[in-house]
Short mmCIF file of N, CA, C and O and ligand atoms in Angstrom, two decimals:
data_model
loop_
_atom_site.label_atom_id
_atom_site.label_comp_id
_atom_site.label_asym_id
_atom_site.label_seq_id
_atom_site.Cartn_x
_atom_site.Cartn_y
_atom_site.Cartn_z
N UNK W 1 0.86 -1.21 0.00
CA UNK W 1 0.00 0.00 0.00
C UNK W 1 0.89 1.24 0.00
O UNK W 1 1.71 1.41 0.90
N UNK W 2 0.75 1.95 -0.81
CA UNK W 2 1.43 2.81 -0.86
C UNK W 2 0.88 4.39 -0.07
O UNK W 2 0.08 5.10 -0.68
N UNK W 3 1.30 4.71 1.05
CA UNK W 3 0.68 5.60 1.69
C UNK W 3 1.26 7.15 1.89
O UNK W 3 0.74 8.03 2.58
N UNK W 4 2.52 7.26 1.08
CA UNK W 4 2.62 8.39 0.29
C UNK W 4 1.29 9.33 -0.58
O UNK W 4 0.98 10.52 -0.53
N UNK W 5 0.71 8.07 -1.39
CA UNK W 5 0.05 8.74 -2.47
C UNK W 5 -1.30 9.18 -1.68
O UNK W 5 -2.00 10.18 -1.79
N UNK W 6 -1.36 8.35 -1.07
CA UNK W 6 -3.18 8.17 -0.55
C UNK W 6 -3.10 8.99 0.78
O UNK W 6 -4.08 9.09 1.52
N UNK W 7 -2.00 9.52 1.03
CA UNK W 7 -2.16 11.05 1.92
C UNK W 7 -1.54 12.30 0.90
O UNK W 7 -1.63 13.45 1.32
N UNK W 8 -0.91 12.08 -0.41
CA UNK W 8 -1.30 13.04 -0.72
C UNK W 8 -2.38 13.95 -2.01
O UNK W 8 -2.48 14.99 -2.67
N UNK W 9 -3.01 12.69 -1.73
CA UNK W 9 -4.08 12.94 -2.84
C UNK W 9 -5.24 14.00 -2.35
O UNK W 9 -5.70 14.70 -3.25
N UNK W 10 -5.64 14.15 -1.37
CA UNK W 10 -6.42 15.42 -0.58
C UNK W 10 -5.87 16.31 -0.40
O UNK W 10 -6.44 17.37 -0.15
N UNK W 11 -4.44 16.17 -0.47
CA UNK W 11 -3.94 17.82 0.04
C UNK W 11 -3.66 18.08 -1.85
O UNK W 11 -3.08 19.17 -1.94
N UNK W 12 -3.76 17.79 -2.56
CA UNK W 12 -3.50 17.87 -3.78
C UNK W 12 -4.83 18.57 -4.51
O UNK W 12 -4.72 19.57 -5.22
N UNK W 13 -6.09 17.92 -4.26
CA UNK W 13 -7.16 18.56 -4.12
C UNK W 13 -7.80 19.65 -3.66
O UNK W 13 -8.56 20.39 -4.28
N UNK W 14 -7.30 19.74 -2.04
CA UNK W 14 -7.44 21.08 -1.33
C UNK W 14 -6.43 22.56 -2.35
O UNK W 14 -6.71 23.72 -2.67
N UNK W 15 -5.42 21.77 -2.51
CA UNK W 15 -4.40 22.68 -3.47
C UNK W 15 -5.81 23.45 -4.74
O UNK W 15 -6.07 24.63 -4.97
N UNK W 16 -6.30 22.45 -5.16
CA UNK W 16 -6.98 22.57 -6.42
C UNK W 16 -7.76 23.38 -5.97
O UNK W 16 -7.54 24.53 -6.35
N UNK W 17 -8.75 23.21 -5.19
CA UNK W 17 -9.63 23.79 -4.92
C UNK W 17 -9.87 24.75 -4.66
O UNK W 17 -10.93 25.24 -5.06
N UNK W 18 -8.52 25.82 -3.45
CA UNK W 18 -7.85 26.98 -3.14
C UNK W 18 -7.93 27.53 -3.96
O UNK W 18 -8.55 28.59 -3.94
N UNK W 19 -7.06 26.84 -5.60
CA UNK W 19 -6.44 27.57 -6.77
C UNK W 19 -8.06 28.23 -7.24
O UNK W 19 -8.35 29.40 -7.52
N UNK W 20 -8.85 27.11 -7.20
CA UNK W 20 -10.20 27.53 -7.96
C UNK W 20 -11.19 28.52 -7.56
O UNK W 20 -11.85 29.15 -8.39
N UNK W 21 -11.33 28.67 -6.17
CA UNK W 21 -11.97 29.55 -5.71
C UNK W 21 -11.11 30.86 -5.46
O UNK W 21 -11.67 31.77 -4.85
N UNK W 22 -9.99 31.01 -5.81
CA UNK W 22 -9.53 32.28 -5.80
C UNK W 22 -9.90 32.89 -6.99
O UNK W 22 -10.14 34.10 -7.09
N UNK W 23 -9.96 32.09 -7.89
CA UNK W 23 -10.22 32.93 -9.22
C UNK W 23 -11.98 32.91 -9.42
O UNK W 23 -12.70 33.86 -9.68
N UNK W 24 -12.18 32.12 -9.30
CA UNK W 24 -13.86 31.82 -9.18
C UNK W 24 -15.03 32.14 -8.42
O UNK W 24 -16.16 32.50 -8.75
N UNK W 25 -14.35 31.85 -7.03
CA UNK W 25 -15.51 32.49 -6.32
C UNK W 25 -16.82 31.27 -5.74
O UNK W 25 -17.94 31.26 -5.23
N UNK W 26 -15.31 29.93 -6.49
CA UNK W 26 -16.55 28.97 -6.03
C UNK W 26 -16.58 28.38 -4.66
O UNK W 26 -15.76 28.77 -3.83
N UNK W 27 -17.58 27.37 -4.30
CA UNK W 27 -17.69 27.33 -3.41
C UNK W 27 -16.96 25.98 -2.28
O UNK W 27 -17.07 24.76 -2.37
N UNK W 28 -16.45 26.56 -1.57
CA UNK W 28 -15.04 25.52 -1.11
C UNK W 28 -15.57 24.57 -0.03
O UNK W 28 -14.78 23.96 0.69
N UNK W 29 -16.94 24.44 0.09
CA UNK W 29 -18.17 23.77 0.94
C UNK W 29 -17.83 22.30 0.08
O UNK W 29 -17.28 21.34 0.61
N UNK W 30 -18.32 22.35 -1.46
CA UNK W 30 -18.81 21.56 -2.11
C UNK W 30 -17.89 21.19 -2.82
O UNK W 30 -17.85 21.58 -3.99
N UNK W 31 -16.35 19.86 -2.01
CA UNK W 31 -15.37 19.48 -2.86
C UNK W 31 -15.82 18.43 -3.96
O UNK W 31 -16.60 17.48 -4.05
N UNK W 32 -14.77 19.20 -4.87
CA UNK W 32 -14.72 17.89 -6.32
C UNK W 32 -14.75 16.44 -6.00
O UNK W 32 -13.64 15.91 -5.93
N UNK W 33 -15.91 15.58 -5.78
CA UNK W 33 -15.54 14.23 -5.49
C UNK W 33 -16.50 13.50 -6.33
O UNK W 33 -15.87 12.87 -7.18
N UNK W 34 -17.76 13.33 -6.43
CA UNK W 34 -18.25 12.24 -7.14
C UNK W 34 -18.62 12.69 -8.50
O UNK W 34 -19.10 13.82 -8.49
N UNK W 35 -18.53 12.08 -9.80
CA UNK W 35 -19.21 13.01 -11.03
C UNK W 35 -20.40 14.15 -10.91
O UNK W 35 -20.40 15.34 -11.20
N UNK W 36 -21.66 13.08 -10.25
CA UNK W 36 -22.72 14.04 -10.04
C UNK W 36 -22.84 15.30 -9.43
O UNK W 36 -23.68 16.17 -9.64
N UNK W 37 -21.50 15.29 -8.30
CA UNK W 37 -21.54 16.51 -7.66
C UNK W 37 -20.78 17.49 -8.43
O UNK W 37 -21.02 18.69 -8.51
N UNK W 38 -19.75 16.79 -9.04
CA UNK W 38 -18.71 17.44 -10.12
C UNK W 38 -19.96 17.95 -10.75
O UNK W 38 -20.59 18.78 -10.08
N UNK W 39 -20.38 17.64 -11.81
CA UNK W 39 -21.21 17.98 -12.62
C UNK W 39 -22.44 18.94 -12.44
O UNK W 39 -22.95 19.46 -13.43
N UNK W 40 -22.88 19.16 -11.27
CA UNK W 40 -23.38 19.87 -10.73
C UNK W 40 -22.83 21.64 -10.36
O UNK W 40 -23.42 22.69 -10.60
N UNK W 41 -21.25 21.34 -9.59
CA UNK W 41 -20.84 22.27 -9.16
C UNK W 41 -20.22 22.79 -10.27
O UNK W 41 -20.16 24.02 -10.27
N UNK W 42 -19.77 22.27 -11.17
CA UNK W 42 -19.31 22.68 -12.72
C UNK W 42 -20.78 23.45 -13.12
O UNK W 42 -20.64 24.56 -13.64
N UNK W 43 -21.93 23.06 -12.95
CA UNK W 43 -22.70 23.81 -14.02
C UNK W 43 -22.90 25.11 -13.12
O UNK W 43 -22.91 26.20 -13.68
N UNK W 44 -23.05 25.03 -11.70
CA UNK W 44 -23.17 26.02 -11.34
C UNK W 44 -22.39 27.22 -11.10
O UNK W 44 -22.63 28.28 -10.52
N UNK W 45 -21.26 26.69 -11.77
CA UNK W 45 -19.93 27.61 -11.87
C UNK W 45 -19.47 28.69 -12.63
O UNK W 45 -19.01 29.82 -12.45
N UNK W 46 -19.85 27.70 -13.79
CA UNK W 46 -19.46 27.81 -15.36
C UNK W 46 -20.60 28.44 -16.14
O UNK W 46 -20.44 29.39 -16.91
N UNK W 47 -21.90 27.79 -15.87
CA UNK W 47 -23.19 27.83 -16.79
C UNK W 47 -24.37 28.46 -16.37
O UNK W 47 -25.14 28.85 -17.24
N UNK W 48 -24.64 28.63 -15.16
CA UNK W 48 -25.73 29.20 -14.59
C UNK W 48 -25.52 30.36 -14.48
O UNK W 48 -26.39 31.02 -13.91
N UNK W 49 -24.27 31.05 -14.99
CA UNK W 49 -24.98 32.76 -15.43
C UNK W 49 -25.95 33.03 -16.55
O UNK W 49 -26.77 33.84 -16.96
N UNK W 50 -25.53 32.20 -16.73
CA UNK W 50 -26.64 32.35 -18.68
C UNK W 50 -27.92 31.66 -18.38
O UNK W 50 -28.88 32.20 -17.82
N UNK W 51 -27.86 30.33 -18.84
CA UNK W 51 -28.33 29.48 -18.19
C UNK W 51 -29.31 29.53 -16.82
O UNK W 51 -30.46 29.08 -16.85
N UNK W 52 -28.81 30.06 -15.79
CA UNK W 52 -29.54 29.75 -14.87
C UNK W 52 -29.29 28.12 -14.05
O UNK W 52 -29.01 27.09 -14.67
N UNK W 53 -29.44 28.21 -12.58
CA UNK W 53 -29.44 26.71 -12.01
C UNK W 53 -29.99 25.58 -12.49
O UNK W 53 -29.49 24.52 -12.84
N UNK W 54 -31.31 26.05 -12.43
CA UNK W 54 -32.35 25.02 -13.07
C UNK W 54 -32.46 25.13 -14.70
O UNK W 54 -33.26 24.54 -15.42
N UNK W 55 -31.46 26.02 -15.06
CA UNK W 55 -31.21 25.59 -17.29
C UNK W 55 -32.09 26.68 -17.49
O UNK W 55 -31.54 27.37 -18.35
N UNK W 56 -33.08 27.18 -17.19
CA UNK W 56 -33.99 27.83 -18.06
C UNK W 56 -33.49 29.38 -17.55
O UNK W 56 -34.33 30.24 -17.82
N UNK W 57 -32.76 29.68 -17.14
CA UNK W 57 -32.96 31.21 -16.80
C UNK W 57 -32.62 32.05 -18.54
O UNK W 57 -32.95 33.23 -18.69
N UNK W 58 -31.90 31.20 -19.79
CA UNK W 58 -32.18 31.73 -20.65
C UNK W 58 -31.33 33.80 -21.21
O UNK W 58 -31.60 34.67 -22.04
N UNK W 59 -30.48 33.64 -20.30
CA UNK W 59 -29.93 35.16 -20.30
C UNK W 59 -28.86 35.72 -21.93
O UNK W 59 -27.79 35.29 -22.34
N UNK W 60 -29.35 36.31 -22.21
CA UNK W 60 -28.76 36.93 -23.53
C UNK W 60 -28.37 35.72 -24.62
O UNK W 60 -27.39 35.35 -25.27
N UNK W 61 -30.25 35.21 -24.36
CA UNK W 61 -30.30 34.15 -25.71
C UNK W 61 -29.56 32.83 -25.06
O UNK W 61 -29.47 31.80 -25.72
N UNK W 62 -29.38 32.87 -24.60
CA UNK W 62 -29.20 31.28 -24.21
C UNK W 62 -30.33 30.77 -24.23
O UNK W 62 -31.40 31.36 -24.11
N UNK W 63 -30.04 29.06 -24.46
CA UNK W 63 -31.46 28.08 -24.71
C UNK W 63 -31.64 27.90 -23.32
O UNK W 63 -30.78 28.16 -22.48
N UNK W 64 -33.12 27.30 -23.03
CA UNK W 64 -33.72 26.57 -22.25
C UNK W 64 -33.07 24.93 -22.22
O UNK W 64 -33.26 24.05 -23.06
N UNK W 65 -32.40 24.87 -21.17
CA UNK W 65 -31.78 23.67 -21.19
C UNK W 65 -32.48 22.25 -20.99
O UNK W 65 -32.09 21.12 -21.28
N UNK W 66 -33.81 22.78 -20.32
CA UNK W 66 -35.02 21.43 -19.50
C UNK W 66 -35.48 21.66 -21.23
O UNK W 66 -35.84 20.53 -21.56
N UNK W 67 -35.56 22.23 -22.00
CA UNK W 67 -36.44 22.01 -22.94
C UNK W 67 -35.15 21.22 -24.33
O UNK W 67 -35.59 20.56 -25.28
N UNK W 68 -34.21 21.37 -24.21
CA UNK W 68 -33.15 21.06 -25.07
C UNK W 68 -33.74 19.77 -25.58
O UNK W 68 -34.41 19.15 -24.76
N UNK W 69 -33.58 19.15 -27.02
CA UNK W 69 -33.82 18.24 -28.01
C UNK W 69 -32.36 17.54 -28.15
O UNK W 69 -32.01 16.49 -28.68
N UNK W 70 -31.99 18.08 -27.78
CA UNK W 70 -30.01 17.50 -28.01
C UNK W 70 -29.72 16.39 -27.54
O UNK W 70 -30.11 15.98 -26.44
N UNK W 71 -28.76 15.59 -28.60
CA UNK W 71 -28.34 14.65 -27.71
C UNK W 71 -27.21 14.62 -27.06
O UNK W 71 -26.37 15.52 -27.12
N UNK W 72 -27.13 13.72 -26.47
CA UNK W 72 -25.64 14.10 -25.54
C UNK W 72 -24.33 14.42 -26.09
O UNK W 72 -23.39 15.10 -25.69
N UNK W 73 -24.59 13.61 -27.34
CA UNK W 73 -22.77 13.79 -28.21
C UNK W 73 -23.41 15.60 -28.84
O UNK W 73 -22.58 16.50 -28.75
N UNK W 74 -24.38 15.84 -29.22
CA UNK W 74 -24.14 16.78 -29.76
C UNK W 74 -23.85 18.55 -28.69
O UNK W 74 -23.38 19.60 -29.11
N UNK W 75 -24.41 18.19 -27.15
CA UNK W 75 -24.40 19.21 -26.23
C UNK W 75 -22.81 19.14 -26.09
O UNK W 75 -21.97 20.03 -25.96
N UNK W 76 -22.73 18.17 -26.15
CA UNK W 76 -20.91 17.72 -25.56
C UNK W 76 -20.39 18.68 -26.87
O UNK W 76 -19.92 19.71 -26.39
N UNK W 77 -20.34 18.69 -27.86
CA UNK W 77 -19.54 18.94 -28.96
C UNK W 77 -20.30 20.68 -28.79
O UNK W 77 -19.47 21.43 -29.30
N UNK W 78 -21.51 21.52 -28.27
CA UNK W 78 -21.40 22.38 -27.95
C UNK W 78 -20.92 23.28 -26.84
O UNK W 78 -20.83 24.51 -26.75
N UNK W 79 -20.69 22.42 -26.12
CA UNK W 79 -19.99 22.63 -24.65
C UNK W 79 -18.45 23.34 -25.09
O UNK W 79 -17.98 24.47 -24.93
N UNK W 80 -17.95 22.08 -25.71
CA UNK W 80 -16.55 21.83 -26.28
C UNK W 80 -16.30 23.19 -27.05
O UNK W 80 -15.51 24.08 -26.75
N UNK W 81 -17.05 23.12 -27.95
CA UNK W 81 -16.56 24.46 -29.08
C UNK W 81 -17.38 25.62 -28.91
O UNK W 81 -16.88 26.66 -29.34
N UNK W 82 -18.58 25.70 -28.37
CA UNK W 82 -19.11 27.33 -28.18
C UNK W 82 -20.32 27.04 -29.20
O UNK W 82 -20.42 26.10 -29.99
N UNK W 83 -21.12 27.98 -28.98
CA UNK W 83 -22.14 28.13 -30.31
C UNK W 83 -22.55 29.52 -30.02
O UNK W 83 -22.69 29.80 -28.83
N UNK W 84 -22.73 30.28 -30.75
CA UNK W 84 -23.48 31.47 -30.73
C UNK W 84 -22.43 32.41 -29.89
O UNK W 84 -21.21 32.56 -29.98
N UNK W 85 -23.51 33.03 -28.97
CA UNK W 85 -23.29 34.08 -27.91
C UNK W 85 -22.33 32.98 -26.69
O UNK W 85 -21.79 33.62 -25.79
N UNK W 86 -22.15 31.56 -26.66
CA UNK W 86 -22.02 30.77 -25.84
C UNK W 86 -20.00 30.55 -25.89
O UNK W 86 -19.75 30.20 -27.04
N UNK W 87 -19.21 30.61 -25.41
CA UNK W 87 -17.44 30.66 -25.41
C UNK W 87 -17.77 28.99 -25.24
O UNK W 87 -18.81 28.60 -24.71
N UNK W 88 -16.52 27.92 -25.87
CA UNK W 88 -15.92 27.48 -26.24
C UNK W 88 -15.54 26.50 -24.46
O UNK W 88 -14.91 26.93 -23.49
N UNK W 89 -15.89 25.81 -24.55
CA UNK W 89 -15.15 25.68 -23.03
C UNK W 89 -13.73 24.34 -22.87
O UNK W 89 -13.27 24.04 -21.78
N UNK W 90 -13.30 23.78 -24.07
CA UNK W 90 -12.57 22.56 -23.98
C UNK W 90 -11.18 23.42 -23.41
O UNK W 90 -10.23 22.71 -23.08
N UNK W 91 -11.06 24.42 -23.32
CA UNK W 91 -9.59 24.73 -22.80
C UNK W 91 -10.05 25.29 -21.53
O UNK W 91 -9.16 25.91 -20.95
N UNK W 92 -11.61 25.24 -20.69
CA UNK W 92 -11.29 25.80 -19.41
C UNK W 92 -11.38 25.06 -18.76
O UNK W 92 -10.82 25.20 -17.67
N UNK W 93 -12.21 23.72 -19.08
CA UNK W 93 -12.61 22.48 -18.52
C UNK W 93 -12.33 21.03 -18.73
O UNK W 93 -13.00 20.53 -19.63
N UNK W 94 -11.53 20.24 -18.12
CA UNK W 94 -11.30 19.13 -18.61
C UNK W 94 -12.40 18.37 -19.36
O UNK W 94 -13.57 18.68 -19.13
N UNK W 95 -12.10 17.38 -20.27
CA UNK W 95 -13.42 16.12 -20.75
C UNK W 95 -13.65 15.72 -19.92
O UNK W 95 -14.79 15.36 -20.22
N UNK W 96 -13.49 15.32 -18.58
CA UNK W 96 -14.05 14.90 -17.60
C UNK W 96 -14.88 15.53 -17.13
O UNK W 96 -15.90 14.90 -16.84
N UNK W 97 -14.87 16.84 -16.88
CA UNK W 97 -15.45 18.19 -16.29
C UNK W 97 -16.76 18.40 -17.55
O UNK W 97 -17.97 18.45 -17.37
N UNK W 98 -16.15 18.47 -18.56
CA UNK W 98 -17.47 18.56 -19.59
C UNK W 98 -18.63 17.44 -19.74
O UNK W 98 -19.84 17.59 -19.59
N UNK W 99 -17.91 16.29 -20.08
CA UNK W 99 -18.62 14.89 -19.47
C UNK W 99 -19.87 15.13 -18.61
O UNK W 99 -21.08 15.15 -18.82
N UNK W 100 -18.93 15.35 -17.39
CA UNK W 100 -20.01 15.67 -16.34
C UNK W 100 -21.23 16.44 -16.31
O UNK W 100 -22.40 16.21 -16.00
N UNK W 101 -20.37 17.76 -16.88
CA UNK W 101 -21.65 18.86 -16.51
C UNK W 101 -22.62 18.73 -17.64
O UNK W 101 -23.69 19.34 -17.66
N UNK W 102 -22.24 17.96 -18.55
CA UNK W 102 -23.27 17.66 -19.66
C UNK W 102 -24.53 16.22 -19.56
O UNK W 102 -25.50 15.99 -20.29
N UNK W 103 -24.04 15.49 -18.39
CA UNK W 103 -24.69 14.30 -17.50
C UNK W 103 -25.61 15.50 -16.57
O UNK W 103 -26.83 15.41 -16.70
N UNK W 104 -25.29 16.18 -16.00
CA UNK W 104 -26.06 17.30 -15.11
C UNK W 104 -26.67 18.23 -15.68
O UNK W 104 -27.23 19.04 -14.94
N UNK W 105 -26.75 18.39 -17.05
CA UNK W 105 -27.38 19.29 -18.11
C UNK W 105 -28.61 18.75 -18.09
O UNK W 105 -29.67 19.34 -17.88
N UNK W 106 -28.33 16.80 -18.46
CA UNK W 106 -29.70 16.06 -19.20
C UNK W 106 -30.41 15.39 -17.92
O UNK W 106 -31.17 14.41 -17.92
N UNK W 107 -29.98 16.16 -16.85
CA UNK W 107 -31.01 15.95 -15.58
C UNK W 107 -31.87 16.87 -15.38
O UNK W 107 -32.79 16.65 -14.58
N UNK W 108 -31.80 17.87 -15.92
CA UNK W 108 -32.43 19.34 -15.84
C UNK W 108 -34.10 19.19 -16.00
O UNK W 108 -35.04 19.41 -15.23
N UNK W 109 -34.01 18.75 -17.26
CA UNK W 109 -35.22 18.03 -18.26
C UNK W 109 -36.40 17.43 -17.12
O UNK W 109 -37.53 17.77 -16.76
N UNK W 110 -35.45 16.35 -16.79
CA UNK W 110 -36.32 15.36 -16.29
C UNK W 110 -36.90 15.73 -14.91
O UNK W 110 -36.27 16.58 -14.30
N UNK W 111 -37.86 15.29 -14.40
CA UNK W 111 -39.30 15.03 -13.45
C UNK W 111 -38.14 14.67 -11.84
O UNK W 111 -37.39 13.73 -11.56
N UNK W 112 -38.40 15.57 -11.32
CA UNK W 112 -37.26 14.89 -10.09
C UNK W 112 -37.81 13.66 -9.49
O UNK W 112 -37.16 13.06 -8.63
C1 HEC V 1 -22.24 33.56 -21.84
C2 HEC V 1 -23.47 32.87 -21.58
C3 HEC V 1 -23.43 31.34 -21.56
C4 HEC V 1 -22.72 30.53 -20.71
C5 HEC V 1 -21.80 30.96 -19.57
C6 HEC V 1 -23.03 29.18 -21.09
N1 HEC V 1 -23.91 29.17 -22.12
FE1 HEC V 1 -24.74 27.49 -22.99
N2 HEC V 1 -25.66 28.69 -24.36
C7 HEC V 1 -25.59 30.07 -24.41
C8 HEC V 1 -26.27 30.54 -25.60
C9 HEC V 1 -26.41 31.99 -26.02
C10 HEC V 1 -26.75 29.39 -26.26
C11 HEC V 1 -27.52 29.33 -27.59
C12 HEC V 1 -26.49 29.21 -28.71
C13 HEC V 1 -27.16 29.23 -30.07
O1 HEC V 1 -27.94 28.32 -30.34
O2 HEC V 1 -26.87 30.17 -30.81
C14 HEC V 1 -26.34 28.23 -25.45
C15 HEC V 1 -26.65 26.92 -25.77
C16 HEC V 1 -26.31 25.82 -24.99
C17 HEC V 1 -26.67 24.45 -25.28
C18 HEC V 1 -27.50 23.98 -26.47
C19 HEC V 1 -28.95 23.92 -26.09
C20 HEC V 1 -29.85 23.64 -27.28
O3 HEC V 1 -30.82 22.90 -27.08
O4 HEC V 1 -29.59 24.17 -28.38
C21 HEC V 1 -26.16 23.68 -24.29
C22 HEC V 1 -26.28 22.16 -24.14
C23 HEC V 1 -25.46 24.56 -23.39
N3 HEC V 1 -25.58 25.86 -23.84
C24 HEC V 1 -24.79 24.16 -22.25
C25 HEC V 1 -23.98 24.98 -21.49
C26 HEC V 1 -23.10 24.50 -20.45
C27 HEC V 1 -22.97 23.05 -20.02
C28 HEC V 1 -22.42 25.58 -19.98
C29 HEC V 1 -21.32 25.63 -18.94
C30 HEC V 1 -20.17 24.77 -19.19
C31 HEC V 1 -22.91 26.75 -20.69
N4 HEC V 1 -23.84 26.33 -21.61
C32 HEC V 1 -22.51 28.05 -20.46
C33 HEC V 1 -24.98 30.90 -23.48
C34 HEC V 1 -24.15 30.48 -22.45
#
């Protein structure tokens, strides 16, 4: 067992997290750990100025996200490159990070 790594894998995170909310403003309550929460705290980071929490807030032409027809490869490939009034996000967000918040996009939709 290697117990180098597996003590410093949280302080490696906390590192991350510091880095992120200095520039962001996000919230250092809600660490990066499971996709869903990833994906969550990514949209509410990144996307819910436009967007809105719940997808529909709709701000300077942005779509209604609960109403979106898209499929997943194609939100992913708008995520990735931008569309419209919307920036480009594959250089601010890992594929993992996009992944996610695009799994937390196509929950929006649905009936809780
Ligand atoms: C600067 C405001 C803004 C931000 C921030 C933003 N979007 Fe958008 N988004 C838009 C606009 C505007 C459109 C409509 C683009 C078009 O069709 O011309 C859009 C469209 C979309 C669509 C396509 C919906 C459809 O049915 O056509 C998806 C999916 C989407 N955004 C997801 C996201 C995600 C995920 C994030 C965060 C990583 C995000 N957006 C951040 C403005 C924004």
């Amino acid at each position: 067992m290697d117990l180098n790594m597996t003590r410093l894998l949280p302080f490696a995170l906390l590192v991350l997290l510091i880095a992120c909310s200095s520039t962001s403003g996000s919230d250092p309550e809600h660490p990066i750990a499971a996709d869903k929460s990833t994906g969550q705290s990514v949209f509410n980071m990144n996307c819910s100025l436009c967007h809105g929490r719940d997808g529909k807030l709709g701000l300077n032409g942005a779509k209604d996200l609960t109403a979106s027809t898209l499929s997943k490869a194609e939100m992913l490939a708008i995520v990735r490159s931008g569309k419209g009034a919307m920036m480009p996000y594959k250089d601010v967000l890992t594929a993992k990070e996009i992944d996610a918040v695009v799994e937390h996009v196509r929950t929006l939709g649905k009936p809780k």
